[in-house]
Amino acid sequence: MKSSFLKSTSDPPYLRLLQKCSGMRQLKQIHAHVIALGLPRFTYITSKVLSFCAVSDTGDLSYAETVFNKIAVPNIFDFNSMITGFFNRSEFQKGLSVYARIRTLGLEPNARTFTAMMTKIIRLSSIYQVHCQIMKLGHESDLYVTSFLVTKYSTRGAMELSRQVFDESSDRNIVCWTSLITGYCSNGLVGEARRVFDAMPERNDVSYSAMASGYVWNDCFNEAIELFRELKSCAAVKPSISLLMSVLDACAAVGAFEDGKWIHSYIDENGLDYDLKMSTALIDFYAKCGCIKTAVDIFKKMLLKDVKAWSSMILGLAINGHNEMGLELFHEMEKRGPRPNAITFIGVFTACNHKTLVNEALRLLGHMSKVYGIFPLIEHYGCIVDLLARTGLVEEAKILIITMPMEPDGAIWGSLLNGCLIHGHIKLGERVGKLLIQLEPQHSGRYVLLANMYATMGSWEGVMRLRKMMKERGVVTVPAWSFIEVNGVVHKFLVDDKCHPQWRYIYGVLNQLGRELDAFNVMNDAHS
C-alpha cells in the first residue's frame, strides 16, 4: 500500500481505512500507524483490527492472537472474534479455551458467542453441549439463537430436538418458523413442514419460498405449484426470485406450461433481472415443455453463460430430438465457452441418442477423460449402455458393463435387459432379468420386464412363477403414467387408462401416430 493511502486526509479516518482494507499488508501498515499515534487505547479501533485478522478470508489468525494477547481488558466483541476465527479454521480446542477464559473472567457471553461456536460444529453431542450452555446462561429465548439451534439440529437429522427448541422458545419470529419448515423439508418430512407452514401467524416471501423449495426437493412438484397459485391470490406477499425459480423447476418437472409462462411474464412485467440462475431455469423449463425455440432464444440473449447454462441448453436440444444441434453446441462450447463438466457430458451422451451416433458417443466417452480429466461416472456409462442396447449392439453393451470400473446398478442392467427384449436376445435377457430381481427384489418394473421376456418366449409358466414370486415378496406394482397440460389443467393417464371422457379420440390419435412412426422408420431404414 502506498503512503498516499494513509495520507488521504489530515485527520486519518482509521475506521474507514479498515473498512477498505483488502489484505494483511494494508492492515499491518494501518495498525503500525495506529500504534505510533497511541490509538490502541481506543478499544473500538483495536477491536476492528482484531476482527479483520481473525475473521476475514484474507486475515491472519496468528497476527490476531498477537493483537488479542496485548489487549489488557478484552470485551465480548474481541472474544467473539477470536472464537469465530478459531472455529472457522477448525481449531476447536483453542476456540473453547477462549470461551473458558470468558467464563473465568466473569464476562457474559452473548448470542453471537454461541452461534460462532456452533457454525462449524458437526457432531450432535457437541451441538448439545453448546445448547446446554445456552440454557444455563438464559439465552434460549434469544430469537437469533433459537433459529440457529433449530437449523443446526435439523442439519444433523435431529428433528425432535429441533422441534423441542422451537416449542420451548417463548418468542418466535418468522425466521424461527421458516427455519423449522426448512429443517422438516430437508429431512423429507414435507407433511410436518406444511403443518408448520399452515400454523404460521404470518408469512412472507421467504417462508413461501422455503415451503415451495421443500416441495421441489422432495419431488412434490404439483404441491409446489398449488402453493404458488395460493400465493398469487395473496396481494400482501410478492414472490421472490428464489421462489419463482423453485416453482419454475416444479413446472418443468410436470409440464405445467401455463404456470411457468406466467412466471416468465411476471419477470418481464416487473422488470426483474434475468441473472444466470433465472435464465438457466427458464431454459430448462421451456426445453422440458417442448418449447425449444423459446429456450434457444433465451440462451442466445444471455450476455454471460456459465457451464450450467451451456449444459442445460445442450440437454434441452437433446431431449427434444435436436441431436445434431446439441452436439454442434457442445463443439461451440469447447471453442469459446466454459470448460465442460460431468453434467455437460450427460447432455452430450443424450444427444448421441441415435444409431448413427454410436461411434461419436464412444469417442466422446474417451474424450472426456483424456482432454478434460473427467472420469466417467456410472451415469455416463448408463447413457452409453442404453444407447448400445437400444441400437441392437447388445453384446457390446454387455462388454462395456463388464469392463466398467464400478459395480453396475439396477438402471444399467435394466437398460441391457430392455435391449435384449427389443432385439430378441432371449438367453442373455433371462440371465440379466434374474440378476436384476436379485439386485432389486422390490422393484416391480424388473419383474415386468422379465415377464415380458418370458411371454415373448411363450413361457407362460415363467410368467406365472414371477407373478407368484411378486405376491410372496409383497412387491407393489406401481402403474406407469404420463401427463399433459391443456388450458392450465394437468391431465394424468395410467397404462390402458379409459377413464378420461375423451379416451376414444385420444386412442385414435395415438394409433394414427403409431402408424405414421412405423412408416417413417421403414422409410428411414431403407435410406440408411
Coordinates of C-alpha atoms in Angstrom, one line a residue:
M1 CA 0.0 0.0 0.0
K2 CA 1.4 3.4 -0.9
S3 CA 1.8 6.1 1.7
S4 CA -0.9 8.1 0.0
F5 CA -3.4 5.5 1.3
L6 CA -2.6 6.7 4.8
K7 CA -2.2 10.4 4.0
S8 CA -5.6 10.7 2.2
T9 CA -6.8 13.1 4.9
S10 CA -5.4 15.3 7.5
D11 CA -7.3 13.6 10.3
P12 CA -6.9 9.9 9.4
P13 CA -10.3 8.1 9.4
Y14 CA -8.9 4.8 10.6
L15 CA -12.2 3.1 10.8
R16 CA -12.9 3.9 7.2
L17 CA -9.4 2.8 6.2
L18 CA -10.1 -0.5 8.0
Q19 CA -13.3 -1.0 6.1
K20 CA -11.5 -0.5 2.8
C21 CA -8.6 -2.8 3.8
S22 CA -8.2 -5.8 1.4
G23 CA -5.3 -7.7 2.9
M24 CA -2.8 -8.1 5.7
R25 CA -0.2 -5.9 4.1
Q26 CA -2.5 -2.9 4.3
L27 CA -3.8 -3.9 7.7
K28 CA -0.3 -4.0 9.2
Q29 CA 0.5 -0.6 7.9
I30 CA -2.7 0.8 9.3
H31 CA -2.1 -0.9 12.6
A32 CA 1.5 0.4 12.8
H33 CA 0.2 4.0 12.2
V34 CA -2.4 3.5 14.9
I35 CA 0.3 2.3 17.4
A36 CA 2.6 5.2 16.5
L37 CA -0.2 7.7 17.3
G38 CA -1.0 5.9 20.6
L39 CA -4.5 5.0 19.4
P40 CA -4.7 1.3 20.6
R41 CA -6.2 2.7 23.8
F42 CA -9.3 3.3 21.8
T43 CA -10.8 -0.2 22.0
Y44 CA -13.1 0.2 19.1
I45 CA -10.2 0.7 16.6
T46 CA -8.2 -2.3 18.2
S47 CA -11.3 -4.5 18.0
K48 CA -11.8 -3.7 14.3
V49 CA -8.1 -4.6 13.7
L50 CA -8.6 -7.8 15.6
S51 CA -11.8 -8.7 13.8
F52 CA -10.2 -8.3 10.4
C53 CA -7.3 -10.5 11.3
A54 CA -9.4 -13.2 12.9
V55 CA -12.5 -13.4 10.7
S56 CA -11.6 -12.0 7.2
D57 CA -10.7 -14.5 4.5
T58 CA -7.6 -12.5 3.9
G59 CA -6.7 -12.2 7.6
D60 CA -4.0 -13.8 9.7
L61 CA -5.1 -15.7 12.8
S62 CA -1.6 -15.7 14.3
Y63 CA -1.4 -12.0 14.0
A64 CA -4.9 -11.8 15.5
E65 CA -3.6 -13.8 18.5
T66 CA -0.8 -11.4 19.0
V67 CA -3.2 -8.4 18.9
F68 CA -5.6 -10.2 21.3
N69 CA -3.0 -11.1 23.8
K70 CA -1.9 -7.4 24.1
I71 CA -5.4 -6.2 24.9
A72 CA -5.5 -5.5 28.6
V73 CA -9.2 -5.9 29.0
P74 CA -10.8 -7.6 26.0
N75 CA -14.5 -7.1 25.5
I76 CA -17.0 -9.7 24.4
F77 CA -16.7 -8.5 20.8
D78 CA -12.9 -9.3 20.9
F79 CA -13.6 -12.7 22.4
N80 CA -16.2 -13.5 19.8
S81 CA -13.8 -12.5 17.0
M82 CA -11.2 -15.0 18.3
I83 CA -13.8 -17.8 18.8
T84 CA -15.1 -17.2 15.3
G85 CA -11.5 -17.3 13.9
F86 CA -10.6 -20.5 15.6
F87 CA -13.8 -22.4 14.9
N88 CA -13.8 -21.3 11.2
R89 CA -10.3 -22.8 10.9
S90 CA -11.4 -25.9 12.8
E91 CA -9.1 -25.1 15.8
F92 CA -11.8 -26.1 18.2
Q93 CA -9.7 -26.6 21.3
K94 CA -8.3 -23.0 21.0
G95 CA -11.8 -21.7 20.5
L96 CA -13.1 -23.5 23.5
S97 CA -10.2 -22.2 25.6
V98 CA -11.2 -18.6 24.6
Y99 CA -14.7 -19.4 25.7
A100 CA -13.4 -20.8 29.0
R101 CA -11.5 -17.5 29.6
I102 CA -14.7 -15.6 29.1
R103 CA -16.3 -17.6 31.9
T104 CA -13.2 -17.3 34.1
L105 CA -13.2 -13.5 33.8
G106 CA -16.9 -13.4 34.7
L107 CA -17.9 -11.9 31.4
E108 CA -21.4 -12.7 29.9
P109 CA -21.4 -14.5 26.6
N110 CA -24.0 -13.2 24.1
A111 CA -25.9 -14.7 21.2
R112 CA -23.0 -14.2 18.8
T113 CA -20.7 -16.2 21.1
F114 CA -22.8 -19.3 20.9
T115 CA -23.6 -19.1 17.2
A116 CA -19.8 -18.6 16.5
M117 CA -19.1 -21.8 18.3
M118 CA -21.8 -23.8 16.5
T119 CA -21.1 -22.7 13.0
K120 CA -18.5 -25.3 12.2
I121 CA -19.5 -28.0 14.8
I122 CA -20.6 -31.2 13.1
R123 CA -21.0 -33.7 16.0
L124 CA -24.5 -33.8 17.5
S125 CA -23.1 -34.2 21.0
S126 CA -21.0 -31.0 20.6
I127 CA -24.1 -29.1 19.5
Y128 CA -26.0 -30.4 22.5
Q129 CA -23.1 -29.2 24.9
V130 CA -23.3 -25.7 23.5
H131 CA -27.1 -25.9 23.8
C132 CA -26.7 -26.7 27.5
Q133 CA -24.5 -23.7 28.0
I134 CA -27.1 -21.5 26.2
M135 CA -29.8 -22.8 28.6
K136 CA -27.6 -22.4 31.6
L137 CA -26.9 -18.8 30.9
G138 CA -30.5 -18.0 29.9
H139 CA -30.1 -17.3 26.2
E140 CA -32.6 -19.9 25.0
S141 CA -35.2 -17.2 24.3
D142 CA -33.0 -15.2 22.0
L143 CA -34.5 -15.2 18.5
Y144 CA -31.1 -15.5 16.8
V145 CA -30.0 -18.4 19.0
T146 CA -33.4 -20.2 18.6
S147 CA -33.3 -20.1 14.7
F148 CA -29.7 -21.1 14.7
L149 CA -30.3 -24.1 17.0
V150 CA -33.3 -25.2 15.0
T151 CA -31.2 -25.1 11.8
K152 CA -28.2 -26.8 13.4
Y153 CA -30.2 -29.7 14.9
S154 CA -32.1 -30.2 11.7
T155 CA -29.0 -30.4 9.5
R156 CA -27.9 -33.3 11.7
G157 CA -31.3 -35.0 11.3
A158 CA -32.3 -34.4 14.9
M159 CA -35.7 -33.0 14.1
E160 CA -37.2 -33.9 17.5
L161 CA -34.6 -31.7 19.2
S162 CA -35.1 -29.1 16.6
R163 CA -38.8 -29.0 17.3
Q164 CA -38.2 -29.0 21.0
V165 CA -36.1 -25.9 20.8
F166 CA -38.8 -24.3 18.7
D167 CA -41.6 -25.2 21.0
E168 CA -39.7 -24.2 24.2
S169 CA -38.9 -20.7 22.8
S170 CA -41.1 -18.1 24.4
D171 CA -40.5 -15.7 21.5
R172 CA -40.6 -16.8 17.9
N173 CA -40.4 -14.7 14.8
I174 CA -40.9 -15.6 11.1
V175 CA -37.2 -16.6 10.8
C176 CA -37.7 -19.3 13.5
W177 CA -40.8 -20.6 11.8
T178 CA -39.1 -20.7 8.4
S179 CA -36.0 -22.4 9.9
L180 CA -38.2 -25.2 11.2
I181 CA -40.0 -25.6 7.8
T182 CA -36.7 -25.9 6.0
G183 CA -35.5 -28.4 8.6
Y184 CA -38.5 -30.7 8.1
C185 CA -38.2 -30.4 4.3
S186 CA -34.5 -31.2 4.3
N187 CA -35.3 -34.4 6.2
G188 CA -38.1 -35.5 3.9
L189 CA -40.9 -34.6 6.4
V190 CA -42.9 -32.5 4.0
G191 CA -46.2 -33.1 5.7
E192 CA -44.9 -31.8 9.0
A193 CA -43.4 -28.8 7.2
R194 CA -46.7 -28.0 5.7
R195 CA -48.5 -28.2 9.1
V196 CA -46.0 -25.8 10.5
F197 CA -46.4 -23.5 7.5
D198 CA -50.2 -23.5 7.9
A199 CA -49.9 -22.7 11.6
M200 CA -47.7 -19.6 11.0
P201 CA -49.2 -16.4 12.4
E202 CA -47.8 -14.5 9.4
R203 CA -45.9 -15.4 6.2
N204 CA -43.6 -13.6 3.9
D205 CA -41.9 -14.4 0.6
V206 CA -39.1 -16.2 2.4
S207 CA -41.5 -18.6 4.2
Y208 CA -43.4 -19.3 0.9
S209 CA -40.0 -19.9 -0.8
A210 CA -38.9 -22.3 1.9
M211 CA -42.1 -24.3 1.6
A212 CA -42.1 -24.3 -2.2
S213 CA -38.4 -25.2 -2.3
G214 CA -39.1 -28.0 0.2
Y215 CA -41.8 -29.5 -2.0
V216 CA -39.4 -29.4 -5.0
W217 CA -36.6 -31.0 -3.1
N218 CA -38.9 -33.9 -2.2
D219 CA -40.4 -34.2 -5.7
C220 CA -43.8 -32.9 -4.7
F221 CA -44.0 -30.7 -7.8
N222 CA -47.8 -30.4 -8.0
E223 CA -47.9 -29.3 -4.4
A224 CA -45.3 -26.6 -5.0
I225 CA -47.4 -25.3 -7.9
E226 CA -50.6 -25.3 -5.9
L227 CA -48.8 -23.3 -3.2
F228 CA -47.7 -20.8 -5.7
R229 CA -51.2 -20.4 -7.0
E230 CA -52.3 -19.7 -3.4
L231 CA -49.5 -17.1 -3.1
K232 CA -50.7 -15.4 -6.3
S233 CA -54.1 -14.7 -4.7
C234 CA -52.4 -13.1 -1.7
A235 CA -51.7 -9.5 -2.5
A236 CA -49.7 -8.9 0.7
V237 CA -46.8 -11.1 -0.4
K238 CA -44.7 -10.6 -3.5
P239 CA -42.9 -13.7 -4.9
S240 CA -39.1 -13.6 -4.5
I241 CA -36.7 -14.6 -7.2
S242 CA -35.8 -17.8 -5.3
L243 CA -39.5 -18.7 -5.0
L244 CA -40.0 -18.1 -8.7
M245 CA -37.0 -20.3 -9.6
S246 CA -38.3 -23.2 -7.3
V247 CA -41.7 -23.1 -8.9
L248 CA -40.2 -23.0 -12.4
D249 CA -38.3 -26.2 -11.5
A250 CA -41.6 -27.7 -10.5
C251 CA -43.3 -26.6 -13.7
A252 CA -40.5 -28.1 -15.7
A253 CA -40.8 -31.4 -13.9
V254 CA -44.6 -31.8 -14.5
G255 CA -45.0 -29.8 -17.7
A256 CA -47.2 -27.1 -16.1
F257 CA -46.7 -24.8 -19.0
E258 CA -49.2 -22.1 -18.2
D259 CA -47.8 -21.5 -14.7
G260 CA -44.3 -21.4 -15.9
K261 CA -45.2 -19.0 -18.7
W262 CA -47.0 -16.8 -16.1
I263 CA -43.7 -16.6 -14.1
H264 CA -41.8 -15.6 -17.3
S265 CA -44.4 -12.8 -17.9
Y266 CA -44.2 -11.7 -14.3
I267 CA -40.5 -11.3 -14.6
D268 CA -40.8 -9.1 -17.7
E269 CA -43.7 -7.0 -16.3
N270 CA -42.0 -6.3 -13.0
G271 CA -38.6 -5.6 -14.6
L272 CA -36.8 -8.3 -12.6
D273 CA -33.3 -9.2 -13.6
Y274 CA -32.5 -12.1 -15.9
D275 CA -29.5 -13.3 -13.9
L276 CA -27.6 -16.5 -14.7
K277 CA -29.7 -18.8 -12.5
M278 CA -33.1 -17.4 -13.6
S279 CA -32.2 -17.6 -17.3
T280 CA -30.9 -21.1 -16.9
A281 CA -34.1 -22.1 -15.0
L282 CA -36.2 -20.7 -17.9
I283 CA -34.1 -22.6 -20.5
D284 CA -34.7 -25.8 -18.5
F285 CA -38.4 -25.1 -18.2
Y286 CA -39.1 -24.3 -21.9
A287 CA -36.9 -27.2 -23.1
K288 CA -38.7 -29.7 -20.9
C289 CA -42.1 -28.4 -22.0
G290 CA -41.1 -28.8 -25.6
C291 CA -40.7 -25.1 -26.5
I292 CA -37.2 -25.5 -27.6
K293 CA -37.2 -22.4 -29.8
T294 CA -38.0 -20.1 -26.8
A295 CA -35.3 -21.9 -24.8
V296 CA -32.8 -21.2 -27.6
D297 CA -33.8 -17.5 -27.8
I298 CA -33.3 -17.1 -24.1
F299 CA -29.9 -18.8 -24.3
K300 CA -28.8 -16.5 -27.2
K301 CA -29.8 -13.4 -25.4
M302 CA -27.7 -14.3 -22.3
L303 CA -24.7 -12.0 -22.1
L304 CA -22.9 -14.3 -19.7
K305 CA -23.2 -18.1 -19.8
D306 CA -21.7 -20.4 -17.3
V307 CA -21.2 -24.2 -17.6
K308 CA -24.7 -24.9 -16.2
A309 CA -26.4 -22.7 -18.8
W310 CA -24.5 -24.4 -21.7
S311 CA -25.2 -27.9 -20.2
S312 CA -28.9 -27.1 -19.8
M313 CA -29.2 -25.9 -23.4
I314 CA -27.3 -29.0 -24.8
L315 CA -29.5 -31.4 -22.8
G316 CA -32.6 -29.4 -23.8
L317 CA -31.8 -29.8 -27.5
A318 CA -31.1 -33.5 -27.0
I319 CA -34.4 -34.3 -25.2
N320 CA -36.3 -32.5 -28.0
G321 CA -34.7 -34.6 -30.7
H322 CA -32.3 -32.0 -32.0
N323 CA -29.3 -34.3 -31.6
E324 CA -27.0 -32.7 -34.2
M325 CA -27.7 -29.2 -32.8
G326 CA -26.9 -30.4 -29.3
L327 CA -23.6 -31.8 -30.5
E328 CA -22.8 -28.7 -32.5
L329 CA -23.5 -26.5 -29.4
F330 CA -21.1 -28.7 -27.4
H331 CA -18.4 -28.2 -30.0
E332 CA -19.1 -24.5 -29.9
M333 CA -18.8 -24.7 -26.1
E334 CA -15.4 -26.3 -26.5
K335 CA -14.2 -23.5 -28.7
R336 CA -15.5 -20.4 -26.8
G337 CA -17.5 -21.5 -23.8
P338 CA -16.5 -22.5 -20.3
R339 CA -14.8 -25.8 -19.6
P340 CA -17.4 -28.7 -19.7
N341 CA -18.1 -30.7 -16.6
A342 CA -19.5 -34.1 -15.8
I343 CA -23.1 -32.8 -16.2
T344 CA -22.3 -31.4 -19.6
F345 CA -21.4 -34.9 -20.9
I346 CA -24.7 -36.3 -19.7
G347 CA -26.4 -33.9 -22.1
V348 CA -23.8 -34.8 -24.8
F349 CA -24.4 -38.5 -24.5
T350 CA -28.2 -37.9 -24.5
A351 CA -27.7 -36.0 -27.8
C352 CA -26.0 -39.2 -29.2
N353 CA -29.3 -40.9 -28.9
H354 CA -29.4 -42.4 -32.4
K355 CA -27.7 -45.5 -34.0
T356 CA -25.8 -43.3 -36.4
L357 CA -24.1 -41.5 -33.4
V358 CA -22.9 -44.6 -31.5
N359 CA -19.3 -44.2 -32.6
E360 CA -19.4 -40.5 -31.7
A361 CA -20.7 -41.4 -28.2
L362 CA -17.8 -43.9 -27.7
R363 CA -15.3 -41.4 -28.9
L364 CA -16.6 -38.7 -26.5
L365 CA -16.5 -41.2 -23.6
G366 CA -12.8 -41.4 -24.1
H367 CA -12.5 -37.7 -24.9
M368 CA -14.0 -36.6 -21.6
S369 CA -11.2 -38.2 -19.6
K370 CA -8.3 -37.7 -22.0
V371 CA -9.0 -34.0 -22.8
Y372 CA -10.8 -32.7 -19.7
G373 CA -9.7 -35.2 -17.0
I374 CA -13.3 -36.1 -16.2
F375 CA -13.5 -39.7 -15.4
P376 CA -16.9 -41.2 -16.4
L377 CA -19.4 -41.8 -13.6
I378 CA -22.0 -44.5 -13.6
E379 CA -24.5 -42.1 -15.1
H380 CA -22.2 -41.7 -18.2
Y381 CA -21.8 -45.4 -18.6
G382 CA -25.6 -45.8 -18.2
C383 CA -26.2 -43.4 -21.1
I384 CA -23.8 -45.4 -23.4
V385 CA -25.1 -48.8 -22.3
D386 CA -28.7 -47.7 -23.0
L387 CA -27.6 -46.4 -26.5
L388 CA -25.8 -49.6 -27.4
A389 CA -28.6 -51.8 -26.1
R390 CA -31.4 -50.0 -27.9
T391 CA -29.5 -49.8 -31.2
G392 CA -29.0 -53.6 -31.2
L393 CA -25.4 -53.7 -30.0
V394 CA -26.3 -55.8 -27.0
E395 CA -23.0 -57.8 -26.8
E396 CA -21.1 -54.5 -26.9
A397 CA -23.3 -53.2 -24.1
K398 CA -22.6 -56.3 -22.1
I399 CA -18.8 -56.0 -22.6
L400 CA -18.9 -52.3 -21.5
I401 CA -20.8 -53.3 -18.3
I402 CA -18.2 -56.0 -17.5
T403 CA -15.3 -53.6 -18.1
M404 CA -16.8 -50.7 -16.1
P405 CA -14.5 -49.6 -13.2
M406 CA -17.5 -49.6 -10.8
E407 CA -20.3 -52.1 -10.0
P408 CA -23.3 -51.7 -12.4
D409 CA -26.5 -50.6 -10.7
G410 CA -30.1 -51.7 -11.5
A411 CA -30.6 -49.0 -14.1
I412 CA -27.7 -50.2 -16.2
W413 CA -28.8 -53.9 -16.0
G414 CA -32.3 -52.7 -16.8
S415 CA -31.1 -51.0 -20.0
L416 CA -29.4 -54.1 -21.1
L417 CA -32.5 -56.2 -20.3
N418 CA -34.6 -53.8 -22.3
G419 CA -32.2 -54.1 -25.3
C420 CA -32.4 -57.9 -25.0
L421 CA -36.2 -57.7 -25.1
I422 CA -36.3 -55.3 -28.1
H423 CA -33.7 -57.3 -30.2
G424 CA -34.6 -60.8 -29.2
H425 CA -31.5 -61.8 -27.1
I426 CA -33.6 -64.2 -25.1
K427 CA -31.0 -66.2 -23.2
L428 CA -28.9 -63.2 -22.2
G429 CA -32.1 -61.4 -21.3
E430 CA -33.3 -64.2 -19.0
R431 CA -29.9 -64.2 -17.1
V432 CA -29.9 -60.4 -16.8
G433 CA -33.6 -60.4 -15.6
K434 CA -32.9 -63.0 -12.9
L435 CA -29.8 -60.9 -11.8
L436 CA -31.9 -57.8 -11.7
I437 CA -34.6 -59.4 -9.4
Q438 CA -31.8 -60.4 -7.0
L439 CA -30.4 -57.0 -7.1
E440 CA -33.7 -55.1 -6.7
P441 CA -36.2 -57.5 -5.3
Q442 CA -38.8 -54.8 -4.5
H443 CA -38.6 -53.1 -7.9
S444 CA -41.8 -54.1 -9.8
G445 CA -40.6 -52.9 -13.2
R446 CA -37.8 -55.6 -13.1
Y447 CA -40.3 -58.4 -12.8
V448 CA -42.5 -56.9 -15.5
L449 CA -39.6 -56.7 -18.0
L450 CA -38.6 -60.3 -17.3
A451 CA -42.3 -61.4 -17.5
N452 CA -42.4 -59.8 -20.9
M453 CA -39.3 -61.7 -21.9
Y454 CA -41.0 -65.0 -20.8
A455 CA -44.2 -64.0 -22.7
T456 CA -42.1 -63.4 -25.9
M457 CA -40.6 -66.9 -25.4
G458 CA -44.1 -68.4 -24.9
S459 CA -43.1 -69.5 -21.4
W460 CA -46.3 -68.8 -19.6
E461 CA -45.1 -70.9 -16.7
G462 CA -42.3 -68.4 -16.2
V463 CA -44.8 -65.5 -16.2
M464 CA -46.9 -67.2 -13.6
R465 CA -43.8 -68.0 -11.5
L466 CA -42.8 -64.4 -11.5
R467 CA -46.3 -63.2 -10.5
K468 CA -46.3 -65.7 -7.6
M469 CA -42.9 -64.5 -6.5
M470 CA -44.1 -60.9 -6.6
K471 CA -47.1 -61.8 -4.4
E472 CA -44.9 -63.7 -1.9
R473 CA -42.4 -60.9 -1.6
G474 CA -45.1 -58.2 -1.3
V475 CA -43.9 -56.3 -4.4
V476 CA -46.2 -53.4 -5.1
T477 CA -46.8 -52.7 -8.7
V478 CA -46.5 -49.0 -9.5
P479 CA -48.5 -48.2 -12.6
A480 CA -46.8 -46.2 -15.3
W481 CA -48.4 -42.8 -16.0
S482 CA -48.0 -39.7 -18.1
F483 CA -49.5 -36.3 -18.1
I484 CA -50.1 -33.3 -20.3
E485 CA -51.4 -29.7 -19.5
V486 CA -54.2 -28.3 -21.6
N487 CA -55.5 -24.8 -20.7
G488 CA -53.9 -24.9 -17.3
V489 CA -55.3 -28.3 -16.4
V490 CA -52.9 -31.2 -16.0
H491 CA -54.4 -34.5 -17.4
K492 CA -52.9 -37.7 -16.0
F493 CA -53.1 -41.0 -17.8
L494 CA -52.3 -44.5 -16.5
V495 CA -51.5 -47.5 -18.6
D496 CA -54.5 -48.7 -20.6
D497 CA -56.5 -45.8 -19.0
K498 CA -60.0 -45.4 -20.2
C499 CA -61.3 -43.0 -17.5
H500 CA -60.8 -39.8 -19.5
P501 CA -64.0 -38.6 -21.1
Q502 CA -62.2 -38.3 -24.5
W503 CA -60.4 -41.6 -24.3
R504 CA -61.7 -42.9 -27.6
Y505 CA -60.5 -39.9 -29.5
I506 CA -57.1 -40.0 -27.7
Y507 CA -56.5 -43.6 -28.5
G508 CA -57.5 -42.9 -32.2
V509 CA -54.8 -40.2 -32.4
L510 CA -52.2 -42.4 -30.7
N511 CA -52.9 -45.2 -33.1
Q512 CA -52.5 -42.9 -36.1
L513 CA -49.2 -41.5 -34.7
G514 CA -48.0 -45.1 -34.2
R515 CA -48.8 -45.9 -37.9
E516 CA -47.0 -42.8 -39.1
L517 CA -43.9 -43.5 -37.0
D518 CA -43.8 -47.1 -38.3
A519 CA -44.0 -45.8 -41.8
F520 CA -41.2 -43.2 -41.1
N521 CA -38.9 -45.8 -39.6
V522 CA -39.4 -48.2 -42.6
M523 CA -38.5 -45.3 -45.0
N524 CA -35.6 -44.2 -42.8
D525 CA -34.1 -47.7 -42.6
A526 CA -34.4 -48.1 -46.4
H527 CA -32.3 -45.0 -47.0
S528 CA -29.7 -45.8 -44.3

